[in-house]
Short mmCIF file of C-alpha atoms in Angstrom, two decimals:
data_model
loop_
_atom_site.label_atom_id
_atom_site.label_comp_id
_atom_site.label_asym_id
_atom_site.label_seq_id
_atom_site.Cartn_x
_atom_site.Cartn_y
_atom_site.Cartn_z
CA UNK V 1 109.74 115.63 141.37
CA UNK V 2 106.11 116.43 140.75
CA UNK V 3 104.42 112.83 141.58
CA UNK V 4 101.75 113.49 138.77
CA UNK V 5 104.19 114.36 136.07
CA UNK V 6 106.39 111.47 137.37
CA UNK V 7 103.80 108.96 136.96
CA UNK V 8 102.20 110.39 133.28
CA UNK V 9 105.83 110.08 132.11
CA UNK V 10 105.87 106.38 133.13
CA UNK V 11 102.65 105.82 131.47
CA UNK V 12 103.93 107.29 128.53
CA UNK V 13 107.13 105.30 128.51
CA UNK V 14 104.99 102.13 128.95
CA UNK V 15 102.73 102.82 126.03
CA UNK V 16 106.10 103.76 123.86
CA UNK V 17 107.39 100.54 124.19
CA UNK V 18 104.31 98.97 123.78
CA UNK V 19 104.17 97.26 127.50
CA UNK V 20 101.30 95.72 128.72
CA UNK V 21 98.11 98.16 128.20
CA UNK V 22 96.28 97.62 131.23
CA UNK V 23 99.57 98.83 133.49
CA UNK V 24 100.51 102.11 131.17
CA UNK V 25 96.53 102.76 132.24
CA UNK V 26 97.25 101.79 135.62
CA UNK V 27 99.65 104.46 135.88
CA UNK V 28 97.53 107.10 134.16
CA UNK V 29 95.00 106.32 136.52
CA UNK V 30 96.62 106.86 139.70
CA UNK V 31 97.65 110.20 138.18
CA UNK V 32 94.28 111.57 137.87
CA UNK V 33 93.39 109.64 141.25
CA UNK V 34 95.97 112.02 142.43
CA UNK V 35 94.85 115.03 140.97
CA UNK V 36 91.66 114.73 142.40
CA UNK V 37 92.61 114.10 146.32
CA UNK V 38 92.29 116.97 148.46
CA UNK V 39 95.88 117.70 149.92
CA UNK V 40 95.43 116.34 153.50
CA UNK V 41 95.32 112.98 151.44
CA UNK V 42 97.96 113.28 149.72
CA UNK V 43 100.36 113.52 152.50
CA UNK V 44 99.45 110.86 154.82
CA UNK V 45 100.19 107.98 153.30
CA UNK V 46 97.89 105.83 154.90
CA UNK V 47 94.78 107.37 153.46
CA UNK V 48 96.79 107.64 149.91
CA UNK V 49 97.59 104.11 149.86
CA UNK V 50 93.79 103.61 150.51
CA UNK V 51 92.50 105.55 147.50
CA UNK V 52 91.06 103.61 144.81
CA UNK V 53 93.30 103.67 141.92
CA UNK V 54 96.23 104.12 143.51
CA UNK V 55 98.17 100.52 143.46
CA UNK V 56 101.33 99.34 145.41
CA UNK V 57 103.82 100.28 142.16
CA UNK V 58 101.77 103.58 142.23
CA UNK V 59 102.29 104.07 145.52
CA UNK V 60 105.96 103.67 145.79
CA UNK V 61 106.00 106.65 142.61
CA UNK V 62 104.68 108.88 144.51
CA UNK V 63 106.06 108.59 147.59
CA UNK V 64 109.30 108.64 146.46
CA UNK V 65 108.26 111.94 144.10
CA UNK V 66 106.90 113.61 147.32
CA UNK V 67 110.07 112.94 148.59
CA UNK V 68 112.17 114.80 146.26
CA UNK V 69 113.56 111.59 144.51
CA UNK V 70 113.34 110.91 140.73
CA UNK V 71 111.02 107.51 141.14
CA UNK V 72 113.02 104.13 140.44
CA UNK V 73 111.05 103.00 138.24
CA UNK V 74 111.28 106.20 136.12
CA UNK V 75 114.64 105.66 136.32
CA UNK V 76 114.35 102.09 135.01
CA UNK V 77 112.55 103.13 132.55
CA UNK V 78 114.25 105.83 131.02
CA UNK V 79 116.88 103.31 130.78
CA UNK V 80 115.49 100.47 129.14
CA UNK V 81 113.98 102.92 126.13
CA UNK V 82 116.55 103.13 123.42
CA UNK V 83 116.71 106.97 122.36
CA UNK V 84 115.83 106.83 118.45
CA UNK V 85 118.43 108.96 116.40
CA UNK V 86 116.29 111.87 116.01
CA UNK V 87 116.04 112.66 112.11
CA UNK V 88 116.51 116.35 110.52
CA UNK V 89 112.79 115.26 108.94
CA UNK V 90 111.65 114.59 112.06
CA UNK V 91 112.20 118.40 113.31
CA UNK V 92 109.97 119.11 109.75
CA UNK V 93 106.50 117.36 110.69
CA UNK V 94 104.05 119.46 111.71
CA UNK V 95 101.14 116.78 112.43
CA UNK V 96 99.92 112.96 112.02
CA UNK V 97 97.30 111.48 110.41
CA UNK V 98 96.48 108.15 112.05
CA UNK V 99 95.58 107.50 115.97
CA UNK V 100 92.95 106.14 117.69
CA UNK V 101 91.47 106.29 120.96
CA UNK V 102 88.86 104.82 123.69
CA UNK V 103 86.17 104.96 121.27
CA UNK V 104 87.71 101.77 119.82
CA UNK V 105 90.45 99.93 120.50
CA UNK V 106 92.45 103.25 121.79
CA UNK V 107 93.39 103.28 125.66
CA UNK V 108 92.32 107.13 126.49
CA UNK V 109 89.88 109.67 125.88
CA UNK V 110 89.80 112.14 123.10
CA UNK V 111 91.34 115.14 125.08
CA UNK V 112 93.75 112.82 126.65
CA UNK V 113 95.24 112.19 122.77
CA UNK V 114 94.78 115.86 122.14
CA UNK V 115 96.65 117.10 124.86
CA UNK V 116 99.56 114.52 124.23
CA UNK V 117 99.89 115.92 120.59
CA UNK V 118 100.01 119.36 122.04
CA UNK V 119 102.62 118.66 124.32
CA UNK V 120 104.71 117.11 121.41
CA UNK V 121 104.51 120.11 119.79
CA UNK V 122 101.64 119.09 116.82
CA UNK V 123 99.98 121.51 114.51
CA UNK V 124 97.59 119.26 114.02
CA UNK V 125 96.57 115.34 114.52
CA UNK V 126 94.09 113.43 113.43
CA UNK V 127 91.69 111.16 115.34
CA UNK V 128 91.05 108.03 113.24
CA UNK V 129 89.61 105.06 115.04
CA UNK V 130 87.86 102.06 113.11
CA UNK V 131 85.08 101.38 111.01
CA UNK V 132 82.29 99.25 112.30
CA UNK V 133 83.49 96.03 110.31
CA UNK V 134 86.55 95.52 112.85
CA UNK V 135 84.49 94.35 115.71
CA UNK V 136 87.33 93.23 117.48
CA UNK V 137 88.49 96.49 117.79
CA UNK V 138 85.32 98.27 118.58
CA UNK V 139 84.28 99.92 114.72
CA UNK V 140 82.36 103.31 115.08
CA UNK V 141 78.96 102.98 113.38
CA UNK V 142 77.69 105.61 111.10
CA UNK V 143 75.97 107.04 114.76
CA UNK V 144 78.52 106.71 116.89
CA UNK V 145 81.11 108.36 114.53
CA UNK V 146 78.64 111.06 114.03
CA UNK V 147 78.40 111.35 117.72
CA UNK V 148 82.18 111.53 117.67
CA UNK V 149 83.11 114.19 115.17
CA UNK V 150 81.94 117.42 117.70
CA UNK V 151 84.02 115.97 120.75
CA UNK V 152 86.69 115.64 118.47
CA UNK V 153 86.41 118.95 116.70
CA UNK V 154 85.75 120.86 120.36
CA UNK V 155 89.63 119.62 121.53
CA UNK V 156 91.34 122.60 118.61
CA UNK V 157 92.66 125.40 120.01
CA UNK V 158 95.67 128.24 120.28
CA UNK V 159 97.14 127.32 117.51
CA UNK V 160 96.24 123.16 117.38
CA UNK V 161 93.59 121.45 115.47
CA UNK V 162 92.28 117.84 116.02
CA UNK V 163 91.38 116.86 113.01
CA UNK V 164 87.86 114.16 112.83
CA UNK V 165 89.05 110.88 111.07
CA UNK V 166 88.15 107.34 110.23
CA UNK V 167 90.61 104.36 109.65
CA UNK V 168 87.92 102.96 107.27
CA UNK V 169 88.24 99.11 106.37
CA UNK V 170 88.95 98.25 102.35
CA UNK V 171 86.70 95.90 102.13
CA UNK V 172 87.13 92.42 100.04
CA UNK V 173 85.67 94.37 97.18
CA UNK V 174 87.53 97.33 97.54
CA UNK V 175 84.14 99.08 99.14
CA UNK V 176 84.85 101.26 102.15
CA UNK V 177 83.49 100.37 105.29
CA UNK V 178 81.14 103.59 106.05
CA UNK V 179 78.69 105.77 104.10
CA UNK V 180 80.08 107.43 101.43
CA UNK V 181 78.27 111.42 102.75
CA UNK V 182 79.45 110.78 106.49
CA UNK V 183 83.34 110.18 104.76
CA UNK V 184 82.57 113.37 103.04
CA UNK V 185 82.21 115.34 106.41
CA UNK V 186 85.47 114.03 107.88
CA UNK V 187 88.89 115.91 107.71
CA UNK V 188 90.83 112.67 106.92
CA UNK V 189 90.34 109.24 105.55
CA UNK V 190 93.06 106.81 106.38
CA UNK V 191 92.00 103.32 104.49
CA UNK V 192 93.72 100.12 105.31
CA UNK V 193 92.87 96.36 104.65
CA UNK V 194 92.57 94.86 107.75
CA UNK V 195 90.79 91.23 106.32
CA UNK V 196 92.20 88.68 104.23
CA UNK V 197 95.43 89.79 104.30
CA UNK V 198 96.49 86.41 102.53
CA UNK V 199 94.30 86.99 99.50
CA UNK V 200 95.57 86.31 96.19
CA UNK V 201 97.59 88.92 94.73
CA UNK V 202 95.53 89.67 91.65
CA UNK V 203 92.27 90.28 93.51
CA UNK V 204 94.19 92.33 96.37
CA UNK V 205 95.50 94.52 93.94
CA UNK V 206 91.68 95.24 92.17
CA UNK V 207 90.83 95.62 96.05
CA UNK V 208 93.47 98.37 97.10
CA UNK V 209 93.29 100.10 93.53
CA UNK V 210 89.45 100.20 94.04
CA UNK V 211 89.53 102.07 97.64
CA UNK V 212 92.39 104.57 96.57
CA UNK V 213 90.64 105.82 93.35
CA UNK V 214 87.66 106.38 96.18
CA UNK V 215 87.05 110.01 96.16
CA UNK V 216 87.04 110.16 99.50
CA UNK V 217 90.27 108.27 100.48
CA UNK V 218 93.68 110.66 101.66
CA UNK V 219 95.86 108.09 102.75
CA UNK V 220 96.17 104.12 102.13
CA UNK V 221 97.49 102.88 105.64
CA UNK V 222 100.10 100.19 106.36
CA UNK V 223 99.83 98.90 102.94
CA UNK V 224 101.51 94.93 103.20
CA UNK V 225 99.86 94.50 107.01
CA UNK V 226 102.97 92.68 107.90
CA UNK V 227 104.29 92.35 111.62
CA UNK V 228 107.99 92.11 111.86
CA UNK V 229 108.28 91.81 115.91
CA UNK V 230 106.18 92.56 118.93
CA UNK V 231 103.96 90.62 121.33
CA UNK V 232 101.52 89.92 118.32
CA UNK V 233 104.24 87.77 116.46
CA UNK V 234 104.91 87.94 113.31
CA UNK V 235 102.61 88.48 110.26
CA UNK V 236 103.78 87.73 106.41
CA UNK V 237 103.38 91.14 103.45
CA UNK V 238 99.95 90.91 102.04
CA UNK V 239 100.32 90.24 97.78
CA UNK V 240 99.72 92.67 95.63
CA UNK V 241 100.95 94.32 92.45
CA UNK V 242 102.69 97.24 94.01
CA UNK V 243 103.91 98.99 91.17
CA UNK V 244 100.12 98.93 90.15
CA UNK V 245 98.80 100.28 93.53
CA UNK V 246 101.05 103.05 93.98
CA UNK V 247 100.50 104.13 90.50
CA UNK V 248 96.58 104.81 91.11
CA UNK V 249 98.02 106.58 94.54
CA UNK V 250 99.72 109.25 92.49
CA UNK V 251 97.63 109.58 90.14
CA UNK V 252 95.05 110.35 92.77
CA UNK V 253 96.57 112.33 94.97
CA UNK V 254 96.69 109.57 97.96
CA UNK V 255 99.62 109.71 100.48
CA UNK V 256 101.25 105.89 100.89
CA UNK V 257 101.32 105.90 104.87
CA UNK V 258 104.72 105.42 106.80
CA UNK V 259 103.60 103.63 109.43
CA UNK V 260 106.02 104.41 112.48
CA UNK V 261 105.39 101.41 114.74
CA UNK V 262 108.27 99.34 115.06
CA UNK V 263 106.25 96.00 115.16
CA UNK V 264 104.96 97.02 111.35
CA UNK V 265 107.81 99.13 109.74
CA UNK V 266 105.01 99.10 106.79
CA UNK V 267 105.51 99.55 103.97
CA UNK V 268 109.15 97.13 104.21
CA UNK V 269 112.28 99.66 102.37
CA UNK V 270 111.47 98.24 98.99
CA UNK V 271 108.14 99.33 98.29
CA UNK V 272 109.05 102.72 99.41
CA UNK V 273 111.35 102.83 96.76
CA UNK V 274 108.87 102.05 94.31
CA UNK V 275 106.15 103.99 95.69
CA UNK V 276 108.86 106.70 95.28
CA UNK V 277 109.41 106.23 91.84
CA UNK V 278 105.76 106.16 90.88
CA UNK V 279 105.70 109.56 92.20
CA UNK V 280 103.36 109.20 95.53
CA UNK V 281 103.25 111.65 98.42
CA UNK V 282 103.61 109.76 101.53
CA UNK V 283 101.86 110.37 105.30
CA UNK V 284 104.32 109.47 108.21
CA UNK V 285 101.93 108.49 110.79
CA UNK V 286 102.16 107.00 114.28
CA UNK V 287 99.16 104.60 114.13
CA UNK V 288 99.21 105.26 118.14
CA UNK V 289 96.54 104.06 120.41
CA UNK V 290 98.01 105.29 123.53
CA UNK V 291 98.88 109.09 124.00
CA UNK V 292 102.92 107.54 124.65
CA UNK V 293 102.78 106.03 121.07
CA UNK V 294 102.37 109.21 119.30
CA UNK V 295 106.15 110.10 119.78
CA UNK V 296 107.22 107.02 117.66
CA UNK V 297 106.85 108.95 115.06
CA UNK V 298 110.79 109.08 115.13
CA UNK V 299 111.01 105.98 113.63
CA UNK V 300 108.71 106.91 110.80
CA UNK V 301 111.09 109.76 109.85
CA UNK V 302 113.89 107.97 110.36
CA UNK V 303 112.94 105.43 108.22
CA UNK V 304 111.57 107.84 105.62
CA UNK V 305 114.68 109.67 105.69
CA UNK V 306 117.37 106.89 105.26
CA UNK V 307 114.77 105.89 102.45
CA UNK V 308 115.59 109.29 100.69
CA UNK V 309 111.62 110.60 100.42
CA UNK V 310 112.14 114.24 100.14
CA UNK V 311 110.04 116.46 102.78
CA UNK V 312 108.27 118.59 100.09
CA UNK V 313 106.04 114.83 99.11
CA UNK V 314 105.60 113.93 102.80
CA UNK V 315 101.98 115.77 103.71
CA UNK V 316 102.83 115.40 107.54
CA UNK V 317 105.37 118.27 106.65
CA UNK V 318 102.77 120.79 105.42
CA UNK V 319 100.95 123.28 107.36
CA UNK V 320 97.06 122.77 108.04
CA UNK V 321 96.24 124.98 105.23
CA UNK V 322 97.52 123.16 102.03
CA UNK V 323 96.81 119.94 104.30
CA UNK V 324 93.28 120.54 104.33
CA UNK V 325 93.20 121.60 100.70
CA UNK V 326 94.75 118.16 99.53
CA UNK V 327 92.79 116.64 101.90
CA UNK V 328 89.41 118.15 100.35
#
């Protein structure tokens, strides 16, 4: 087995599952370690184990890849990730809307993301790290987005297009939390609450209605905030008049996200129902910051589908051109 694509396909598995970040990048930085050695280096395995950024658990990959083997710990690991039942609506999305990388609280660089949604097979995918309110997580200022948009534009090609995003912050007004002419340049806005996610009900639903009659705004993101599982706990539904919200969706042409990480399975069955009903396009989206996390989009379709939301009101099912039209 190729030692490279042995230990990118551990990384990936890591990030999947959501495993500790720091040893999915451990992996992915032993492969490019690797890539980089001149060949002498790579066979003797004294001066291999020497490199910097090649590890002990590295190590042991590749040797056993140079030898022919399928690594144990691949093995392991393809063992240990339950196969999702892969959806008929899965086969029909062409893209996703929501992913982040270094330039917040993402683990890779903006080709690295690019070339992962390639290799899945994307027409498109957009890069949407934060807004400068979420310190924690790094926020792009006005500059630094601007700085961002070219790298991200530069990655399209043959047939894929990385699309320049924001996850913008709904403020406690409602506000969004960049200029209102550098949202205008971007592809896709992807707003989310990310504050006070235990405000009253009355004043989160003026909040939410306020950012998704925004002009600007394509898709409102993991609408309750809740966390059902994960290393993060677990995290109550926000309050809000949902019936309300998803009525101002529709009538603005705003895609309710899907958000396809297990830990948020946002919005909860329910609320898709009603957002249904009220007659909203929907956005399944990965929400991945690590290139392995942008295949969980199988459990966005799969929920979406057992839901009943018809593929012709998901947007993640239409090609770049009427994508980019909606989204204008």
């Amino acid at each position: 087995m190729d030692p490279i694509a042995a230990l990118l396909e551990i990384a990936s598995l890591l990030e999947r599952e959501r495993a500790s970040r720091y040893r999915a990048k451990a992996f992915r930085q032993a492969a490019a370690t690797l890539q980089q050695l001149p060949a002498d280096v790579r066979s003797d395995p004294t001066r291999l184990r020497a490199a910097k950024g090649i590890g002990e658990s590295t190590f042991a990959v590749i040797r056993q890849a140079q030898s022919g083997e399928v690594p144990d710990y691949l093995v392991e690991l393809r063992g240990d990730v339950e196969p999702e039942r892969v959806s008929a609506l899965r086969a029909k999305l062409r893209g996703d809307l929501h992913a982040h990388t270094e330039w917040s609280d993402g683990t890779t660089p903006i080709g690295v993301m690019a070339a992962a949604a390639r290799a899945l097979g994307h027409e498109y995918q957009a890069i949407t790290d934060h807004s400068p309110r979420l310190r924690v997580a790094r926020g792009l200022s006005a500059e630094r987005l601007r700085e961002q948009v070219p790298l991200v534009r530069a990655q399209s090609s043959d047939g894929f297009t990385l699309l320049a995003g924001i996850e913008v912050d709904i403020l406690e007004d409602g506000a969004l939390d960049q200029e209102d002419a550098l949202l205008g340049e971007l592809d896709i806005v992807v707003a989310s609450v990310h504050s006070k996610l235990r405000m009253d009900a009355r004043p989160m639903t003026a909040r939410m209605i306020a950012a998704v009659t925004h002009p600007r705004v394509n898709v409102l993101g993991h609408c309750t905030g809740r966390l059902v599982q994960g290393e993060r706990g677990t995290r109550p539904e926000s309050q809000f008049d949902a019936r309300a919200v998803f009525a101002a969706c529709a009538e603005n042409g705003v895609a309710v996200e899907i958000n396809s990480r297990p830990e948020r399975q946002d919005p909860p069955d329910d609320l898709i129902a009603i957002a249904l009903e009220a007659g909203c396009l929907f956005s399944i989206d990965s929400d991945a910051h690590a290139p392995g996390q942008l295949s969980l989009l199988d459990h966005g379709a799969e929920r979406a589908e057992r839901a009943g939301v018809p593929a012709s009101r998901i947007v993640t099912t239409w090609g770049l051109d009427r994508l980019l039209a909606w989204a204008s």
